[in-house]
Structures are given as C-alpha cells and as structure tokens.
C-alpha cells in the first residue's frame, strides 16, 4: 500500500484492517469467556478509542452496556504529561463490572487518571483493555489486563487514532515513516 501524507508528515501502513479485526474479535471472545456471564459496563475513552469500542462491542456476543469518558493528553505527536477530563460519566458504577476500552497506552499518564477517576467509585471489578501498548515508553506501575498489540515507540495513526485531528477515518494503522 502507498505511503500517505497527513499535515507535514509521511506515514506508511503498519497493521492492516484484517489483522486488527482478528485481534479485536479474539479480545472480545476472551473477555466474554473471562467475565463468565457478568454484564459488563464498557467505558470507552474518547476520542481515540471510539472505533475500537464500536468494533469490540459488536464482536462481544453477550449482554453488555457501554458509556464514554473523554480525556485528552496528547498534543500533536507527544504526550503533554497532563490529562484533561473533557466529558465525565453519568452512570452509577457501584457494584458494576467495569471494563475500560482504551486505544493506546503510551506513557501511562492517561491510564493513571483513569485509575484515579474510577478509584473513587465502589466498583465490583475493574479491568483495563488496550488495543495498543508501547512497553518501551510506559513509565508507571499500573496494571493493564489485556493488550492486543505491543508496539515499539512509533507514532501511529488510523482506526480512530489521529495526528493533530486527522487520520481517524483510516481503516488501517499507519506509522510515521523514518
Ligand atoms: P499516555 O497518557 O499513555 O501517554 O497516552 C495515551 C493517549 O495518548 C492515548 O489514549 C492516545 O490518545 C494518545 N497517544 C499515545 N500514543 C499515540 C500514538 O502513537 N498515536 C496517536 N495518534 N495517539 C497516541
Ligand atoms: Mg486514548
């Protein structure tokens, strides 16, 4: 597939749509098995995780609910180190099985904020699912339950992930060309 340009940068295909779909389906099946008949409330972290969440819940063949929280930490292609909460949760999380659906965990700053927000609630169970994880950059001692792809410290776009607002609609995952 051809390289593409977004704003001032060039990107090349890194993980194609079929591979993503396979990974999302097997994650959903694994979760269903591990949750043993619980009715989970999925919390998708906007904006980046919206496409992953949409595919994930359609692959999750059991009763479930979904809600959204909007957090932002990235500025262009770097983590700003601060997390802003732009939209909160209205649901009562007491005694619920909460499954967080995140697009990508990089430094872990966002994940720390998620644990802080959800730590104030009396949930029954809390699990973290992330489509992508960059172990080389992760700086926190925080638990991550499920990861579909461990990737090196590359900046990626597509499948919901953006570069300065663009690229979320790309069906495949692209990485920054060297
Ligand atoms: P962290 O707080 O772990 O440093 O970063 C998490 C958030 O930063 C992700 O939810 C995502 O929105 C954004 N992010 C981290 N790495 C990347 C990347 O490679 N590409 C894009 N587009 N966003 C990223
Ligand atoms: Mg995110």
mmCIF file of C-alpha atoms and ligand atoms in Angstrom:
data_model
loop_
_atom_site.group_PDB
_atom_site.id
_atom_site.type_symbol
_atom_site.label_atom_id
_atom_site.label_comp_id
_atom_site.label_asym_id
_atom_site.label_seq_id
_atom_site.Cartn_x
_atom_site.Cartn_y
_atom_site.Cartn_z
ATOM 1 C CA UNK A 1 0.000 0.000 0.000
ATOM 2 C CA UNK A 2 1.097 3.549 -0.768
ATOM 3 C CA UNK A 3 2.548 5.861 1.870
ATOM 4 C CA UNK A 4 0.295 8.779 2.745
ATOM 5 C CA UNK A 5 0.832 12.334 3.942
ATOM 6 C CA UNK A 6 -1.020 13.857 6.901
ATOM 7 C CA UNK A 7 -0.266 17.511 7.575
ATOM 8 C CA UNK A 8 3.547 17.752 7.298
ATOM 9 C CA UNK A 9 4.392 14.053 7.898
ATOM 10 C CA UNK A 10 4.576 10.831 5.893
ATOM 11 C CA UNK A 11 3.050 7.604 7.133
ATOM 12 C CA UNK A 12 3.206 4.000 5.918
ATOM 13 C CA UNK A 13 0.875 1.065 6.565
ATOM 14 C CA UNK A 14 1.866 -0.827 9.693
ATOM 15 C CA UNK A 15 -1.066 -3.094 10.668
ATOM 16 C CA UNK A 16 -3.771 -3.797 8.115
ATOM 17 C CA UNK A 17 -7.522 -3.857 8.778
ATOM 18 C CA UNK A 18 -7.857 -7.681 8.679
ATOM 19 C CA UNK A 19 -5.220 -8.132 11.337
ATOM 20 C CA UNK A 20 -6.921 -5.501 13.514
ATOM 21 C CA UNK A 21 -10.335 -7.171 13.120
ATOM 22 C CA UNK A 22 -8.898 -10.563 14.058
ATOM 23 C CA UNK A 23 -7.258 -9.124 17.159
ATOM 24 C CA UNK A 24 -10.403 -7.232 18.210
ATOM 25 C CA UNK A 25 -12.566 -10.348 17.781
ATOM 26 C CA UNK A 26 -10.265 -12.562 19.785
ATOM 27 C CA UNK A 27 -10.048 -9.947 22.565
ATOM 28 C CA UNK A 28 -13.862 -9.783 22.698
ATOM 29 C CA UNK A 29 -14.139 -13.570 22.845
ATOM 30 C CA UNK A 30 -11.502 -13.777 25.573
ATOM 31 C CA UNK A 31 -13.306 -11.125 27.644
ATOM 32 C CA UNK A 32 -16.643 -12.882 27.283
ATOM 33 C CA UNK A 33 -15.052 -16.112 28.496
ATOM 34 C CA UNK A 34 -13.294 -14.439 31.441
ATOM 35 C CA UNK A 35 -16.373 -12.451 32.535
ATOM 36 C CA UNK A 36 -18.403 -15.665 32.961
ATOM 37 C CA UNK A 37 -21.921 -14.284 32.483
ATOM 38 C CA UNK A 38 -21.337 -10.902 34.185
ATOM 39 C CA UNK A 39 -22.996 -7.977 32.422
ATOM 40 C CA UNK A 40 -20.107 -5.534 31.966
ATOM 41 C CA UNK A 41 -20.260 -1.787 31.554
ATOM 42 C CA UNK A 42 -17.620 -0.900 28.981
ATOM 43 C CA UNK A 43 -16.125 2.573 29.290
ATOM 44 C CA UNK A 44 -14.571 3.798 26.084
ATOM 45 C CA UNK A 45 -12.039 6.613 26.284
ATOM 46 C CA UNK A 46 -12.824 9.295 23.717
ATOM 47 C CA UNK A 47 -11.792 10.330 21.226
ATOM 48 C CA UNK A 48 -9.268 7.733 20.089
ATOM 49 C CA UNK A 49 -10.999 4.530 21.239
ATOM 50 C CA UNK A 50 -14.359 5.131 19.541
ATOM 51 C CA UNK A 51 -13.744 2.894 16.507
ATOM 52 C CA UNK A 52 -12.111 0.144 18.564
ATOM 53 C CA UNK A 53 -15.052 0.265 21.004
ATOM 54 C CA UNK A 54 -17.605 0.116 18.169
ATOM 55 C CA UNK A 55 -15.966 -2.977 16.669
ATOM 56 C CA UNK A 56 -15.257 -4.544 20.049
ATOM 57 C CA UNK A 57 -18.834 -4.458 21.359
ATOM 58 C CA UNK A 58 -20.173 -5.870 18.099
ATOM 59 C CA UNK A 59 -17.721 -8.757 18.492
ATOM 60 C CA UNK A 60 -18.753 -9.172 22.150
ATOM 61 C CA UNK A 61 -21.575 -11.717 21.847
ATOM 62 C CA UNK A 62 -23.189 -11.338 25.260
ATOM 63 C CA UNK A 63 -25.189 -8.734 27.254
ATOM 64 C CA UNK A 64 -23.232 -5.537 27.841
ATOM 65 C CA UNK A 65 -23.568 -1.780 28.235
ATOM 66 C CA UNK A 66 -21.277 0.989 27.045
ATOM 67 C CA UNK A 67 -20.582 4.557 28.096
ATOM 68 C CA UNK A 68 -17.913 7.127 27.295
ATOM 69 C CA UNK A 69 -15.455 9.379 29.042
ATOM 70 C CA UNK A 70 -13.434 11.997 27.247
ATOM 71 C CA UNK A 71 -9.812 12.517 28.244
ATOM 72 C CA UNK A 72 -7.028 14.274 26.355
ATOM 73 C CA UNK A 73 -3.280 14.259 26.980
ATOM 74 C CA UNK A 74 -1.683 14.376 23.562
ATOM 75 C CA UNK A 75 -0.552 17.469 21.709
ATOM 76 C CA UNK A 76 0.314 16.691 18.077
ATOM 77 C CA UNK A 77 2.687 13.697 18.352
ATOM 78 C CA UNK A 78 3.831 13.921 22.008
ATOM 79 C CA UNK A 79 2.254 13.337 25.388
ATOM 80 C CA UNK A 80 1.816 16.650 27.223
ATOM 81 C CA UNK A 81 2.140 14.888 30.602
ATOM 82 C CA UNK A 82 -1.169 16.365 31.778
ATOM 83 C CA UNK A 83 -4.601 14.847 31.326
ATOM 84 C CA UNK A 84 -7.731 16.916 30.841
ATOM 85 C CA UNK A 85 -11.183 15.451 31.507
ATOM 86 C CA UNK A 86 -13.481 16.898 28.864
ATOM 87 C CA UNK A 87 -16.576 14.714 29.448
ATOM 88 C CA UNK A 88 -17.474 12.670 32.547
ATOM 89 C CA UNK A 89 -19.541 9.569 33.372
ATOM 90 C CA UNK A 90 -23.207 9.865 34.375
ATOM 91 C CA UNK A 91 -23.850 6.180 35.141
ATOM 92 C CA UNK A 92 -23.839 4.736 38.659
ATOM 93 C CA UNK A 93 -20.771 2.485 38.764
ATOM 94 C CA UNK A 94 -21.491 0.980 42.193
ATOM 95 C CA UNK A 95 -21.096 -2.821 42.151
ATOM 96 C CA UNK A 96 -20.590 -2.829 38.390
ATOM 97 C CA UNK A 97 -18.055 -4.810 36.395
ATOM 98 C CA UNK A 98 -16.219 -2.036 34.581
ATOM 99 C CA UNK A 99 -14.106 -2.708 31.518
ATOM 100 C CA UNK A 100 -12.126 0.244 30.199
ATOM 101 C CA UNK A 101 -11.568 0.241 26.433
ATOM 102 C CA UNK A 102 -8.502 2.314 25.549
ATOM 103 C CA UNK A 103 -6.964 2.788 22.114
ATOM 104 C CA UNK A 104 -3.321 3.005 23.136
ATOM 105 C CA UNK A 105 -1.265 3.180 26.316
ATOM 106 C CA UNK A 106 1.935 5.151 25.896
ATOM 107 C CA UNK A 107 3.474 6.852 28.977
ATOM 108 C CA UNK A 108 0.539 5.719 31.149
ATOM 109 C CA UNK A 109 -0.438 9.227 32.215
ATOM 110 C CA UNK A 110 -3.966 8.772 30.883
ATOM 111 C CA UNK A 111 -4.258 5.347 32.498
ATOM 112 C CA UNK A 112 -3.212 6.840 35.841
ATOM 113 C CA UNK A 113 -6.013 9.391 35.523
ATOM 114 C CA UNK A 114 -8.491 6.596 34.656
ATOM 115 C CA UNK A 115 -7.477 4.685 37.807
ATOM 116 C CA UNK A 116 -7.831 7.909 39.810
ATOM 117 C CA UNK A 117 -11.325 8.654 38.481
ATOM 118 C CA UNK A 118 -12.581 5.061 38.827
ATOM 119 C CA UNK A 119 -10.797 4.510 42.141
ATOM 120 C CA UNK A 120 -13.282 6.908 43.727
ATOM 121 C CA UNK A 121 -16.159 4.578 42.757
ATOM 122 C CA UNK A 122 -17.231 1.389 44.554
ATOM 123 C CA UNK A 123 -16.970 -0.865 41.510
ATOM 124 C CA UNK A 124 -17.194 -4.645 41.755
ATOM 125 C CA UNK A 125 -14.379 -5.247 39.294
ATOM 126 C CA UNK A 126 -12.217 -3.110 37.042
ATOM 127 C CA UNK A 127 -10.266 -4.302 34.035
ATOM 128 C CA UNK A 128 -8.216 -2.383 31.503
ATOM 129 C CA UNK A 129 -8.224 -3.369 27.832
ATOM 130 C CA UNK A 130 -5.984 -1.559 25.365
ATOM 131 C CA UNK A 131 -5.688 -2.204 21.658
ATOM 132 C CA UNK A 132 -2.077 -0.947 21.573
ATOM 133 C CA UNK A 133 0.646 -0.692 24.206
ATOM 134 C CA UNK A 134 4.145 0.823 23.989
ATOM 135 C CA UNK A 135 6.145 -1.003 26.707
ATOM 136 C CA UNK A 136 9.340 0.994 25.996
ATOM 137 C CA UNK A 137 7.647 4.269 26.940
ATOM 138 C CA UNK A 138 5.368 3.092 29.762
ATOM 139 C CA UNK A 139 6.601 4.721 32.975
ATOM 140 C CA UNK A 140 4.004 3.652 35.549
ATOM 141 C CA UNK A 141 3.433 0.770 37.927
ATOM 142 C CA UNK A 142 -0.144 0.310 36.797
ATOM 143 C CA UNK A 143 -1.940 -2.885 35.885
ATOM 144 C CA UNK A 144 -3.104 -3.500 32.311
ATOM 145 C CA UNK A 145 -5.268 -6.609 31.902
ATOM 146 C CA UNK A 146 -5.475 -7.100 28.129
ATOM 147 C CA UNK A 147 -3.388 -5.797 25.229
ATOM 148 C CA UNK A 148 -3.884 -6.754 21.578
ATOM 149 C CA UNK A 149 -0.656 -5.313 20.098
ATOM 150 C CA UNK A 150 2.603 -4.409 21.849
ATOM 151 C CA UNK A 151 4.381 -1.939 19.596
ATOM 152 C CA UNK A 152 7.706 -0.088 19.659
ATOM 153 C CA UNK A 153 7.892 3.643 20.337
ATOM 154 C CA UNK A 154 6.412 4.672 16.976
ATOM 155 C CA UNK A 155 3.733 7.264 16.442
ATOM 156 C CA UNK A 156 0.716 5.603 14.815
ATOM 157 C CA UNK A 157 -2.497 6.879 13.205
ATOM 158 C CA UNK A 158 -5.711 5.384 11.830
ATOM 159 C CA UNK A 159 -8.543 3.256 13.217
ATOM 160 C CA UNK A 160 -9.635 6.117 15.483
ATOM 161 C CA UNK A 161 -6.165 7.486 16.257
ATOM 162 C CA UNK A 162 -5.283 10.937 14.914
ATOM 163 C CA UNK A 163 -2.373 13.140 14.057
ATOM 164 C CA UNK A 164 -3.466 16.643 15.005
ATOM 165 C CA UNK A 165 -7.118 15.905 14.229
ATOM 166 C CA UNK A 166 -6.626 13.951 11.004
ATOM 167 C CA UNK A 167 -6.352 10.261 10.141
ATOM 168 C CA UNK A 168 -9.015 8.810 12.468
ATOM 169 C CA UNK A 169 -11.030 7.562 9.480
ATOM 170 C CA UNK A 170 -8.215 5.434 8.038
ATOM 171 C CA UNK A 171 -9.256 1.740 8.258
ATOM 172 C CA UNK A 172 -5.651 0.537 8.674
ATOM 173 C CA UNK A 173 -2.975 1.535 11.189
ATOM 174 C CA UNK A 174 -0.141 3.658 9.800
ATOM 175 C CA UNK A 175 3.190 4.539 11.387
ATOM 176 C CA UNK A 176 5.381 7.568 10.937
ATOM 177 C CA UNK A 177 7.946 6.946 8.160
ATOM 178 C CA UNK A 178 11.585 7.262 9.202
HETATM 179 P P1 LIG B 1 -0.410 8.314 27.596
HETATM 180 O O1 LIG B 1 -1.236 9.134 28.525
HETATM 181 O O2 LIG B 1 -0.359 6.839 27.948
HETATM 182 O O3 LIG B 1 0.953 8.882 27.385
HETATM 183 O O4 LIG B 1 -1.064 8.424 26.180
HETATM 184 C C1 LIG B 1 -2.299 7.897 25.954
HETATM 185 C C2 LIG B 1 -3.066 8.665 24.901
HETATM 186 O O5 LIG B 1 -2.212 9.413 24.034
HETATM 187 C C3 LIG B 1 -3.781 7.678 24.026
HETATM 188 O O6 LIG B 1 -5.048 7.373 24.547
HETATM 189 C C4 LIG B 1 -3.820 8.409 22.703
HETATM 190 O O7 LIG B 1 -4.954 9.218 22.656
HETATM 191 C C5 LIG B 1 -2.557 9.221 22.697
HETATM 192 N N1 LIG B 1 -1.448 8.505 22.018
HETATM 193 C C6 LIG B 1 -0.430 7.826 22.580
HETATM 194 N N2 LIG B 1 0.384 7.268 21.660
HETATM 195 C C7 LIG B 1 -0.147 7.602 20.465
HETATM 196 C C8 LIG B 1 0.216 7.302 19.101
HETATM 197 O O8 LIG B 1 1.193 6.623 18.754
HETATM 198 N N3 LIG B 1 -0.607 7.834 18.140
HETATM 199 C C9 LIG B 1 -1.706 8.588 18.424
HETATM 200 N N4 LIG B 1 -2.405 9.048 17.385
HETATM 201 N N5 LIG B 1 -2.078 8.876 19.689
HETATM 202 C C10 LIG B 1 -1.310 8.385 20.694
HETATM 203 MG MG1 LIG B 2 -6.938 7.238 24.164
#
